[in-house]
PDB file of C-alpha atoms in Angstrom:
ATOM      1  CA  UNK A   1       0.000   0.000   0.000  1.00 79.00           C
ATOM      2  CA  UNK A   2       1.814   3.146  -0.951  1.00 91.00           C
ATOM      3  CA  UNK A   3       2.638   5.668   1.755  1.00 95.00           C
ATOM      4  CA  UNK A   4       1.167   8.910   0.088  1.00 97.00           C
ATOM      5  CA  UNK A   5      -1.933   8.461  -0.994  1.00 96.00           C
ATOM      6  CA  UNK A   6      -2.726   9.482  -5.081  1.00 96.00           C
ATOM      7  CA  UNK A   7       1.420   8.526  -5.640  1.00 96.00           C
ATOM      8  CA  UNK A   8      -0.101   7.830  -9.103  1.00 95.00           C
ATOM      9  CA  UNK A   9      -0.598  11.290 -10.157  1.00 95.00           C
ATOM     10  CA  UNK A  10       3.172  11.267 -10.262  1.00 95.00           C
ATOM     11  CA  UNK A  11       3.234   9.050 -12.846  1.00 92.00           C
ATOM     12  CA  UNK A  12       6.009  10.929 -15.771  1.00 92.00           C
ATOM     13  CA  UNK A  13       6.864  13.117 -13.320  1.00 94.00           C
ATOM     14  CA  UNK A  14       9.654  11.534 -11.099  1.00 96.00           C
ATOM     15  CA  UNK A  15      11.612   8.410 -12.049  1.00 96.00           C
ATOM     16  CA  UNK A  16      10.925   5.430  -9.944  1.00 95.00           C
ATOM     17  CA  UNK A  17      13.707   5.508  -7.899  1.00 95.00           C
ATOM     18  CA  UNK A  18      12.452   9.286  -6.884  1.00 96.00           C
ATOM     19  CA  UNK A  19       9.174   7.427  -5.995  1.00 97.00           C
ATOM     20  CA  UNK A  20      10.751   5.166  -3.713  1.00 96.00           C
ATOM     21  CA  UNK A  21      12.210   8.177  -2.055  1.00 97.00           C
ATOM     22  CA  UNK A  22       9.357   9.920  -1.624  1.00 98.00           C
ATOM     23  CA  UNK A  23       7.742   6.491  -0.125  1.00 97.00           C
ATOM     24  CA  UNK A  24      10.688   5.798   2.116  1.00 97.00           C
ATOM     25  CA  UNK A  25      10.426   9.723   4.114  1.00 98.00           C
ATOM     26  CA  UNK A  26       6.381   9.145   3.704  1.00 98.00           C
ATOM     27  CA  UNK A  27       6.542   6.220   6.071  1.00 97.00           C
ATOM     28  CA  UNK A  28       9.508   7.844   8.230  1.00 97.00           C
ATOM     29  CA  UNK A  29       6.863  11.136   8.655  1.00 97.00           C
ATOM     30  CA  UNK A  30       3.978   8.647   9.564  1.00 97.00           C
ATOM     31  CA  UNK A  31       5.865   6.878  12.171  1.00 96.00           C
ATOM     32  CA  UNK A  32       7.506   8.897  13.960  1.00 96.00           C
ATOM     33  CA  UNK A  33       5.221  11.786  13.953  1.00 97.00           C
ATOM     34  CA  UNK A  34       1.825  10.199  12.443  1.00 97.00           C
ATOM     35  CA  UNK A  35       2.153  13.038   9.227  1.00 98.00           C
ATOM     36  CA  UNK A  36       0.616  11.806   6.540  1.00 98.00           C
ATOM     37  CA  UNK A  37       0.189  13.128   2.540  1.00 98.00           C
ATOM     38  CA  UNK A  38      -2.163  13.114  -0.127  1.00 98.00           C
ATOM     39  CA  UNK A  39      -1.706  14.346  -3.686  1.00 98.00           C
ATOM     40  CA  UNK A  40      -5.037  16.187  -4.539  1.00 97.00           C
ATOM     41  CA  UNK A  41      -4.030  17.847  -7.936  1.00 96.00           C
ATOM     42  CA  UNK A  42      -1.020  17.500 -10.275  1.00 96.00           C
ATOM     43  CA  UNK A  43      -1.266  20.798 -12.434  1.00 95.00           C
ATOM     44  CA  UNK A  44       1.728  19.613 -15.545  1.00 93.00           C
ATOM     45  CA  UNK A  45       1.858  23.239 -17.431  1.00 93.00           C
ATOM     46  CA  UNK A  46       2.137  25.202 -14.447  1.00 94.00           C
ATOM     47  CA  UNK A  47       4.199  22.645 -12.518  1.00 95.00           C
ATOM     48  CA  UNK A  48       1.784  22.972  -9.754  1.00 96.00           C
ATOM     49  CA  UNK A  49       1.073  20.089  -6.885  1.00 97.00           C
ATOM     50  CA  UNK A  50      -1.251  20.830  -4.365  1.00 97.00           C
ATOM     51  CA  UNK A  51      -0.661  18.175  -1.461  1.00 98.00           C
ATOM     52  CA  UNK A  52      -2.745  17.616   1.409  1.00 98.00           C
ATOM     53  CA  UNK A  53      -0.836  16.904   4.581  1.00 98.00           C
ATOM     54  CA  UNK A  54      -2.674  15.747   7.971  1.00 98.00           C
ATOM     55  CA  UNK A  55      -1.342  14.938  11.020  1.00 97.00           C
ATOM     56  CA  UNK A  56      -2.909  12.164  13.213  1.00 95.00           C
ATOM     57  CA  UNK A  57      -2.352  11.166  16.777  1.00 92.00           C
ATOM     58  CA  UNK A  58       1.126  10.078  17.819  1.00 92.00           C
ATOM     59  CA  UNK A  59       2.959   8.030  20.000  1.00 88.00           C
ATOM     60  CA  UNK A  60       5.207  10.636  20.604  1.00 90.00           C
ATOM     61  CA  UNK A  61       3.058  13.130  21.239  1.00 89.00           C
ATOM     62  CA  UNK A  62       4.559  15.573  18.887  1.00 94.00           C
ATOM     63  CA  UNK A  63       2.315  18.269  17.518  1.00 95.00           C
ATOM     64  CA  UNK A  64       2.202  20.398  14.515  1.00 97.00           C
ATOM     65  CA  UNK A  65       0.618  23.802  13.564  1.00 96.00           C
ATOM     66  CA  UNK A  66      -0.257  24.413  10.519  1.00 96.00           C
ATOM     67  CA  UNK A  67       2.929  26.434   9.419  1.00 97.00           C
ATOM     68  CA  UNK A  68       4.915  23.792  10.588  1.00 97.00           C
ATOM     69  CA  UNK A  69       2.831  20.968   8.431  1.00 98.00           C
ATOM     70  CA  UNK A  70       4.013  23.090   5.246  1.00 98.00           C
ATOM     71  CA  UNK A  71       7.334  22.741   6.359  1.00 97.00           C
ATOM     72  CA  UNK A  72       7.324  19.012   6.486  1.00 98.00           C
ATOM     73  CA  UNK A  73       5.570  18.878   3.591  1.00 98.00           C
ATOM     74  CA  UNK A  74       9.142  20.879   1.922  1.00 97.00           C
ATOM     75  CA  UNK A  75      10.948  18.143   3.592  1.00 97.00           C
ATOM     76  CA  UNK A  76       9.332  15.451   1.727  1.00 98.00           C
ATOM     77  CA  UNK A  77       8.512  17.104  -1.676  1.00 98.00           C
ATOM     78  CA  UNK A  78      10.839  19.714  -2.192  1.00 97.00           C
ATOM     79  CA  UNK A  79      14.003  18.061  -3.076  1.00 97.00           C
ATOM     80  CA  UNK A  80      12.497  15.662  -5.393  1.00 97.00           C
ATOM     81  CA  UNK A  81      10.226  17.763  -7.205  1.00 97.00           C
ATOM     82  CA  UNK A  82      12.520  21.428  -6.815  1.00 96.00           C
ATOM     83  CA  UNK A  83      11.064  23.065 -10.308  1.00 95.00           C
ATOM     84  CA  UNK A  84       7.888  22.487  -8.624  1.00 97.00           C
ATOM     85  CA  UNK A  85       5.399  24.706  -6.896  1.00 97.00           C
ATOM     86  CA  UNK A  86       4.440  22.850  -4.094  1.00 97.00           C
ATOM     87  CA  UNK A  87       1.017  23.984  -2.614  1.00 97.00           C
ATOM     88  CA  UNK A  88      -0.201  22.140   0.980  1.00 97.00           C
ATOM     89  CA  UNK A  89      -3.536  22.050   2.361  1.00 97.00           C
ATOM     90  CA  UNK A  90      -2.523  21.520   5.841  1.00 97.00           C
ATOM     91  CA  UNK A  91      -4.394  19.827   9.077  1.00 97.00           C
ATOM     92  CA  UNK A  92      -3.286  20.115  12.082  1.00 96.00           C
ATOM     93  CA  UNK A  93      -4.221  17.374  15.009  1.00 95.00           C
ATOM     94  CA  UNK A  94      -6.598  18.361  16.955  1.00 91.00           C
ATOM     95  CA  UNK A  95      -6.991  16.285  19.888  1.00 87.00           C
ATOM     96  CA  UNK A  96      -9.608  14.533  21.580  1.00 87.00           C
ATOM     97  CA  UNK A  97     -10.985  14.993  24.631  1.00 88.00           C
ATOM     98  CA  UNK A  98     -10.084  11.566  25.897  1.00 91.00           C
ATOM     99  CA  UNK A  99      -6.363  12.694  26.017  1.00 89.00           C
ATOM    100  CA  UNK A 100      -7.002  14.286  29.178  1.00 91.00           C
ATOM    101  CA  UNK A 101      -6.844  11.192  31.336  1.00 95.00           C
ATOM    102  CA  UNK A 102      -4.405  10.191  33.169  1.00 93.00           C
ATOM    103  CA  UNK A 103      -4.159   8.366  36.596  1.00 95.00           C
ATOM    104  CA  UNK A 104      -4.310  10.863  38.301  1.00 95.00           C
ATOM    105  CA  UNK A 105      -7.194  12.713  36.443  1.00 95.00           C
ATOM    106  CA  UNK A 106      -8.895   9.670  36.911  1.00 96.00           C
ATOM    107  CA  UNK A 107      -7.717   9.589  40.667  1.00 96.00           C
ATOM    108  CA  UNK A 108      -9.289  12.922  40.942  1.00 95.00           C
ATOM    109  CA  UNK A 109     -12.773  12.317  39.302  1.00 95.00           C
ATOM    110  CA  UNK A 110     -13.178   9.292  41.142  1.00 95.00           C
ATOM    111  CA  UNK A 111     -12.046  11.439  44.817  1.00 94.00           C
ATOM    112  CA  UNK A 112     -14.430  14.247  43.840  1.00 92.00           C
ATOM    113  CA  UNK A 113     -17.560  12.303  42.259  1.00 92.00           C
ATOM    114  CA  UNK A 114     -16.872   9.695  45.298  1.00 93.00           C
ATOM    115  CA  UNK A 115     -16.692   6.867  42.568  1.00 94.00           C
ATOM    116  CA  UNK A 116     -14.803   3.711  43.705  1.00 94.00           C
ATOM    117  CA  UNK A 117     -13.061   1.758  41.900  1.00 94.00           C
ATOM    118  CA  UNK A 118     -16.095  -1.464  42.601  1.00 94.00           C
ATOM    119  CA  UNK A 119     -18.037   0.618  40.275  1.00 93.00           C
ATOM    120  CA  UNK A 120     -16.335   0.816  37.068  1.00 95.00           C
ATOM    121  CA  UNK A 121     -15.689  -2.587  38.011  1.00 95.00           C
ATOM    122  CA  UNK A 122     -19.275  -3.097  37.932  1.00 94.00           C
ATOM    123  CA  UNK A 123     -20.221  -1.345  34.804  1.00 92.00           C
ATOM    124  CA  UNK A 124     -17.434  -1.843  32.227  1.00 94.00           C
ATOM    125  CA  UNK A 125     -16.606  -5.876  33.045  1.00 94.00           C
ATOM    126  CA  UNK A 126     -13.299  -5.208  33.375  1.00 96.00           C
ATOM    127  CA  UNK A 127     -11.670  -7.158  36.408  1.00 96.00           C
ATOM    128  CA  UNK A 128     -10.528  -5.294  39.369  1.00 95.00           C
ATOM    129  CA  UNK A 129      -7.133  -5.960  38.994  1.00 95.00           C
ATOM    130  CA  UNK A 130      -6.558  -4.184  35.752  1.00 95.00           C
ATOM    131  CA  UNK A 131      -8.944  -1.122  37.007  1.00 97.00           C
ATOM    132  CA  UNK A 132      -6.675  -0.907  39.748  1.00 96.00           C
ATOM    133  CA  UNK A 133      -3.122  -1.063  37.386  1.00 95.00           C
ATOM    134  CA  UNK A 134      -4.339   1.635  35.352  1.00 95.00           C
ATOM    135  CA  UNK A 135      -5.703   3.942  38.513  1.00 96.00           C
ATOM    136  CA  UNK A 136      -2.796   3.458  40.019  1.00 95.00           C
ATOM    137  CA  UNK A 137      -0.433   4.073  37.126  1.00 92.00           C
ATOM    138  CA  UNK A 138       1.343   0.894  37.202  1.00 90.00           C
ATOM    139  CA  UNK A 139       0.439   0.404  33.336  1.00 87.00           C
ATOM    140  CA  UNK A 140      -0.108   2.245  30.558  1.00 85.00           C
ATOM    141  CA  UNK A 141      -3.412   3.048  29.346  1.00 89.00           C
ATOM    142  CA  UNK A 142      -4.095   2.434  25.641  1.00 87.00           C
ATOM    143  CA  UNK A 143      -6.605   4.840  24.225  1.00 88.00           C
ATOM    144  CA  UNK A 144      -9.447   2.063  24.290  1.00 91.00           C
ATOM    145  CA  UNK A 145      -8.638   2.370  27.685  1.00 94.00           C
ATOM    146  CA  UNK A 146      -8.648   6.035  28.249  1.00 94.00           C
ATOM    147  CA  UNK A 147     -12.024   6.115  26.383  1.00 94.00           C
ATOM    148  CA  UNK A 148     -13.233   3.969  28.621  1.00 96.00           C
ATOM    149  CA  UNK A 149     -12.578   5.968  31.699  1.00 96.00           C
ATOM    150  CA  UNK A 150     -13.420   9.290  30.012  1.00 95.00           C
ATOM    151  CA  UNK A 151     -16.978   8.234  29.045  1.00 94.00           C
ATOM    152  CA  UNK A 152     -17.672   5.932  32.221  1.00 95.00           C
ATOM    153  CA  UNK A 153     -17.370   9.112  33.881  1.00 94.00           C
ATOM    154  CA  UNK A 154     -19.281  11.345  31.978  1.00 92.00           C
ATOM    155  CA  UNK A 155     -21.834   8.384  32.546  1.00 91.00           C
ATOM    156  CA  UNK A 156     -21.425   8.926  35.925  1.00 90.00           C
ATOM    157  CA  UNK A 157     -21.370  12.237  36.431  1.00 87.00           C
ATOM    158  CA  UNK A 158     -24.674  12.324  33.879  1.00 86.00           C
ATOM    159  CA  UNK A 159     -26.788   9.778  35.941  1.00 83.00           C
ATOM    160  CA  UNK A 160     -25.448  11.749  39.306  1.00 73.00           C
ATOM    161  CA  UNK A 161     -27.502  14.889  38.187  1.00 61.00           C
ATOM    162  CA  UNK A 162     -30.399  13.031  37.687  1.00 49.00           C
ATOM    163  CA  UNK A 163     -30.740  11.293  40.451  1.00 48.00           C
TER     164      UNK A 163
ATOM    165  CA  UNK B   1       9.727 -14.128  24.197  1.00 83.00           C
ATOM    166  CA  UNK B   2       5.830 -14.927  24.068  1.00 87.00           C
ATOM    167  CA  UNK B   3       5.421 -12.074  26.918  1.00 87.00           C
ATOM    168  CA  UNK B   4       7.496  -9.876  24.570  1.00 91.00           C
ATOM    169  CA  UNK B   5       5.723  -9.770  21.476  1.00 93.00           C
ATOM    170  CA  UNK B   6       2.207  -9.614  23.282  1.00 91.00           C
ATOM    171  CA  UNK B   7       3.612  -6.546  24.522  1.00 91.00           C
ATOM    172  CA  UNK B   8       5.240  -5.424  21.642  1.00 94.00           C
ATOM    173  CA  UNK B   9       1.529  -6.312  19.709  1.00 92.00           C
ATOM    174  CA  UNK B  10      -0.477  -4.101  22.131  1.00 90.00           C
ATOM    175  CA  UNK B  11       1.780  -1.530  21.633  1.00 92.00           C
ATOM    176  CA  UNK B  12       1.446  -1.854  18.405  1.00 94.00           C
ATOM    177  CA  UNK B  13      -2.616  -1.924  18.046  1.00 92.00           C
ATOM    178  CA  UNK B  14      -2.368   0.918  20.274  1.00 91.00           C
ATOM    179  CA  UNK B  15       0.108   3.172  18.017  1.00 93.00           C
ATOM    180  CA  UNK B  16      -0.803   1.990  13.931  1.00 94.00           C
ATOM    181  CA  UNK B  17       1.033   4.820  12.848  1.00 95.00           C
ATOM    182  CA  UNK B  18       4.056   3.824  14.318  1.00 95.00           C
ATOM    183  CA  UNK B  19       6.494   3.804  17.106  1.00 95.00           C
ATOM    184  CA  UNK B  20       9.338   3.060  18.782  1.00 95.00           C
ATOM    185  CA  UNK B  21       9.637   1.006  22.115  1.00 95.00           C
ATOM    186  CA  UNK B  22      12.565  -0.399  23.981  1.00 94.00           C
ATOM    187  CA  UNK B  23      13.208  -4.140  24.934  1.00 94.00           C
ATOM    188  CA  UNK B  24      14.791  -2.778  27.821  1.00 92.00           C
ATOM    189  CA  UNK B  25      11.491  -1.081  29.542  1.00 90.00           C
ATOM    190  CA  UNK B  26       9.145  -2.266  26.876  1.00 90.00           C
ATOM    191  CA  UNK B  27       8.254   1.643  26.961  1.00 89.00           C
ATOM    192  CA  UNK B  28       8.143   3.910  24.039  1.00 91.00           C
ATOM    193  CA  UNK B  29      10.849   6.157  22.782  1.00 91.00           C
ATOM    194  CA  UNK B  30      10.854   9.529  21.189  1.00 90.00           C
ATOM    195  CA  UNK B  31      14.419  11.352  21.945  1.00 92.00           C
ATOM    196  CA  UNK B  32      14.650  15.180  21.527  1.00 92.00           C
ATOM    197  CA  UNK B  33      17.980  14.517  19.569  1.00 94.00           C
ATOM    198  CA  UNK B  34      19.759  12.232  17.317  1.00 96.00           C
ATOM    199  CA  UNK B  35      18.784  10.315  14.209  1.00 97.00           C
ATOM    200  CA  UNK B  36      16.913   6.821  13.819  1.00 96.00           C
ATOM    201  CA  UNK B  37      18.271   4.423  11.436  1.00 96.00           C
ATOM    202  CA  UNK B  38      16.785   0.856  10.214  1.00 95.00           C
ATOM    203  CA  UNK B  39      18.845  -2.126  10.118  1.00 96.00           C
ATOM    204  CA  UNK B  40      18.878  -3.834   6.786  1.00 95.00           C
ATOM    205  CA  UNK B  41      19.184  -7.180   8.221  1.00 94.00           C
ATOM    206  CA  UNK B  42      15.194  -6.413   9.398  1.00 95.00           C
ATOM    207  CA  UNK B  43      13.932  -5.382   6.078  1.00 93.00           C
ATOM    208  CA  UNK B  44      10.482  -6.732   4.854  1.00 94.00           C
ATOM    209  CA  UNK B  45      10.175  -8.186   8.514  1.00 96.00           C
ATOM    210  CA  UNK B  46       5.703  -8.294   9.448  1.00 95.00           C
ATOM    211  CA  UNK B  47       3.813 -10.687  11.926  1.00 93.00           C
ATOM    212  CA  UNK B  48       5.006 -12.891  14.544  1.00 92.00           C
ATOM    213  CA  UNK B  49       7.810 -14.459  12.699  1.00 93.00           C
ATOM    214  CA  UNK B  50       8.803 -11.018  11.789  1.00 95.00           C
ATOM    215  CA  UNK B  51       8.713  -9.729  14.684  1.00 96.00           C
ATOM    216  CA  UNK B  52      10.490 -12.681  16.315  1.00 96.00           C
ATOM    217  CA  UNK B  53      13.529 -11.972  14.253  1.00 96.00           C
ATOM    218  CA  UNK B  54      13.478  -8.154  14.854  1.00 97.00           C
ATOM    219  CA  UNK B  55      13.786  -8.816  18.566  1.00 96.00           C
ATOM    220  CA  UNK B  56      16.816 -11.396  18.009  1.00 95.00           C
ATOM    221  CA  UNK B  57      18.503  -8.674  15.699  1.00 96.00           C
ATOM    222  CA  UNK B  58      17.587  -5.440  18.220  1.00 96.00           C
ATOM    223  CA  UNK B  59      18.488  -7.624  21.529  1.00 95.00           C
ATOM    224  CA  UNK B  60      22.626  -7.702  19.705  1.00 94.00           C
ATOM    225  CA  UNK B  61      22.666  -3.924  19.116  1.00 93.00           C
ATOM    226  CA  UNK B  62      23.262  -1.042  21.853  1.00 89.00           C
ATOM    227  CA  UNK B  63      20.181   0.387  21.405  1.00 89.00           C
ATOM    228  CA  UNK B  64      17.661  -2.430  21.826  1.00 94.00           C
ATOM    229  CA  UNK B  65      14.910  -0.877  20.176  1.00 96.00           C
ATOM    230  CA  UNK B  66      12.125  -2.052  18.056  1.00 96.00           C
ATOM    231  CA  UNK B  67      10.038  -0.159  15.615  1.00 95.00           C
ATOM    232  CA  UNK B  68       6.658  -0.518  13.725  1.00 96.00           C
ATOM    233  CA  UNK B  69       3.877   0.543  12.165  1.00 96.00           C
ATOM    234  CA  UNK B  70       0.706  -1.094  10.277  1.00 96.00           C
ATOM    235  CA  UNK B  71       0.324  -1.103   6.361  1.00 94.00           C
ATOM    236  CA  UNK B  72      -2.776  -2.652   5.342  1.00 92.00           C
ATOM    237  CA  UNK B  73      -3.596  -5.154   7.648  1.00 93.00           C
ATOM    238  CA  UNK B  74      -0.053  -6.087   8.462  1.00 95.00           C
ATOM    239  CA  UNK B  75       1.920  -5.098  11.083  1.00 96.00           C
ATOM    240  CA  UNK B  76       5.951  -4.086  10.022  1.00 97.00           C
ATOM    241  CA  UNK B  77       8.152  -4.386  12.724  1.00 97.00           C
ATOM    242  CA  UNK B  78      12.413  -3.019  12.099  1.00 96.00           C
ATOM    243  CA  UNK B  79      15.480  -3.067  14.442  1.00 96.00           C
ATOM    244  CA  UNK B  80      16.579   0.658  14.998  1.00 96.00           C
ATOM    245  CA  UNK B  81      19.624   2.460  15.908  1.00 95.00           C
ATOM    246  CA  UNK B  82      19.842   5.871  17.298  1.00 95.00           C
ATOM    247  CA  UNK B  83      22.714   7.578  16.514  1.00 95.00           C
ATOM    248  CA  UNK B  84      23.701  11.298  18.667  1.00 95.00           C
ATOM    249  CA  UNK B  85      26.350  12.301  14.878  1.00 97.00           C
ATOM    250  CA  UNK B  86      24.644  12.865  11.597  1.00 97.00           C
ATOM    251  CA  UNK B  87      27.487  11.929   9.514  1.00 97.00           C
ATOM    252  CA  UNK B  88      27.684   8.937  11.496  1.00 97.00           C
ATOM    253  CA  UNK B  89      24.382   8.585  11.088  1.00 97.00           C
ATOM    254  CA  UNK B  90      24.081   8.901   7.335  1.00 97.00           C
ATOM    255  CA  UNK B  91      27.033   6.774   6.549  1.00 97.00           C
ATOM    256  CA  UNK B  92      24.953   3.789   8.998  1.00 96.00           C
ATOM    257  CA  UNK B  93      21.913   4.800   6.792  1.00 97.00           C
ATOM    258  CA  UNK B  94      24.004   4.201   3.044  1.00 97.00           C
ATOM    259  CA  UNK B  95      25.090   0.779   4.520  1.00 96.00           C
ATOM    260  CA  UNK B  96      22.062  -0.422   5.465  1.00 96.00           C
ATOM    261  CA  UNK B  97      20.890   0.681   1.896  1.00 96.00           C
ATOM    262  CA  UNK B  98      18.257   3.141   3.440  1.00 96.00           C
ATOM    263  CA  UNK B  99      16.973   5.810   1.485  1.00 97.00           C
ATOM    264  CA  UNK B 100      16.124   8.073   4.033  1.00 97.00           C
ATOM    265  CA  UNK B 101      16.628   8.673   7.929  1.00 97.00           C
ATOM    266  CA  UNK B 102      14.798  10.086  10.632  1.00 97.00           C
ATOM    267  CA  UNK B 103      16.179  13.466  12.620  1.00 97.00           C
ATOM    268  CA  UNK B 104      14.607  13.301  15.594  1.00 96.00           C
ATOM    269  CA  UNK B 105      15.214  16.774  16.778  1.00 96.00           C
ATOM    270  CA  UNK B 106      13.619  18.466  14.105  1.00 96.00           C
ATOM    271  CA  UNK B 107      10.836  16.289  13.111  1.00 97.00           C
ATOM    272  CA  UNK B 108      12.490  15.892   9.488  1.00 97.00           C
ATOM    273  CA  UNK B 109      13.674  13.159   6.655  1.00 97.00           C
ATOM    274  CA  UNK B 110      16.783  13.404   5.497  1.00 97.00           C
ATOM    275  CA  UNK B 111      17.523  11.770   2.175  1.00 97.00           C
ATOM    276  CA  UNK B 112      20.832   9.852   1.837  1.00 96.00           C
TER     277      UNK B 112
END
């Protein structure tokens, strides 16, 4: 599966070795900073390329603004395609709410909504040893696992009001 | 080794994109500096069996790290070094016939 998305539009443009290049620092961006590019238009008499270039979440939690999207998207494109007017619709990670928890955001929720740990026992399934590993911060919570939390206590805190 | 790779898989599921992690603390790496470089012996390496071999090939090197990310619906897993000198670096990158590295520092490729 090719690592920027419409490659094809390439096609005549770069040799295949360039192709390879562009592949190879495609999939460096994605993993190490979850960047990824799509061609949108190829524009031959004006030697115009208008890339799209997103940015997901990241294990490293490294973060770009917009600016700094175009930038990588130079990085990538520039020296293979340097007659070129490069063009980048960037966008920018945005976060989700869920990557507020942490143990002790959870610790706090649970001190200040009185919640014990019995209860999201209770209502998720999940065994008490594992509720207790995450609380605690003796393992790391996977985002499953941080949605979890997040919306068991918006549950929570949503059937505390009405009753 | 079975332990490992569970770990290593759940890391994995967890981080599609990619990632780094140590064997060491089986905890993911990002540095602020220095450049990443994949070992050519770990090429083409996806799955268990892949993954098997990558942690026989990191566990020899000084930086006993592990990287991978998903393509399709494979995982890819590759023994990394991280190197502090870019010409070191780059001259690590042309041997293992890699066509680009990783500068960790700024966030950038850098095409060999």
């Amino acid at each position: 599966m090719n690592e920027i998305k419409r490659i094809d539009l390439l096609a005549g443009i770069v040799s295949d070795q360039d192709v390879n290049k562009l592949e190879a620092a495609a999939l460096l961006m994605r993993r190490h900073v979850s960047v990824i590019f799509k061609i949108k238009s190829v524009e031959h008499e004006n030697k115009r390329l208008i890339i799209q270039v997103v940015q997901e979440r990241n294990a490293a939690k490294k973060y770009f603004a917009a600016g700094e999207l175009i930038d990588k998207v130079k990085n990538v494109f520039g020296p293979i395609l340097p007659d070129w007017k490069i063009i980048s619709h960037p966008v920018p990670y945005l976060g989700s709410e869920v990557d507020v928890v942490t143990p002790e955001w959870i610790q706090d929720k649970m001190e200040s909504l009185e919640i014990k740990q019995v209860d999201i026992v209770n209502a998720t399934g999940v065994t008490k040893s594992n509720v207790a590993a995450w609380v605690n911060g003796l393992r790391p919570m996977s985002q499953p696992v941080k949605a979890m939390f997040y919306y068991f206590i918006e549950y929570f805190k949503s059937n505390k009001r009405i009753s | 080794m079975r332990k490992l790779i569970e770990a290593i898989h759940e890391i994995a599921q967890d981080n599609p994109n990619g990632f780094t992690v140590s064997l060491e603390t089986l905890s993911l790496v990002s540095p602020s500096k220095g450049f990443s470089v994949a070992l050519k012996e770990t090429q083409n390496c996806f799955g268990d069996e892949g993954l098997k071999k990558v942690i026989q090939v990191a566990k020899k090197t000084n930086s006993k790290l592990v990287g991978g990310w998903k393509d399709g619906h494979l995982f890819y897993y590759d023994a990394v070094l991280i190197v502090e000198n870019l010409e070191e670096a780059k001259k690590l990158g042309v041997e293992n016939e890699q066509l680009a590295i990783w500068d960790f520092e700024k966030s950038e490729t850098i095409y060999l």
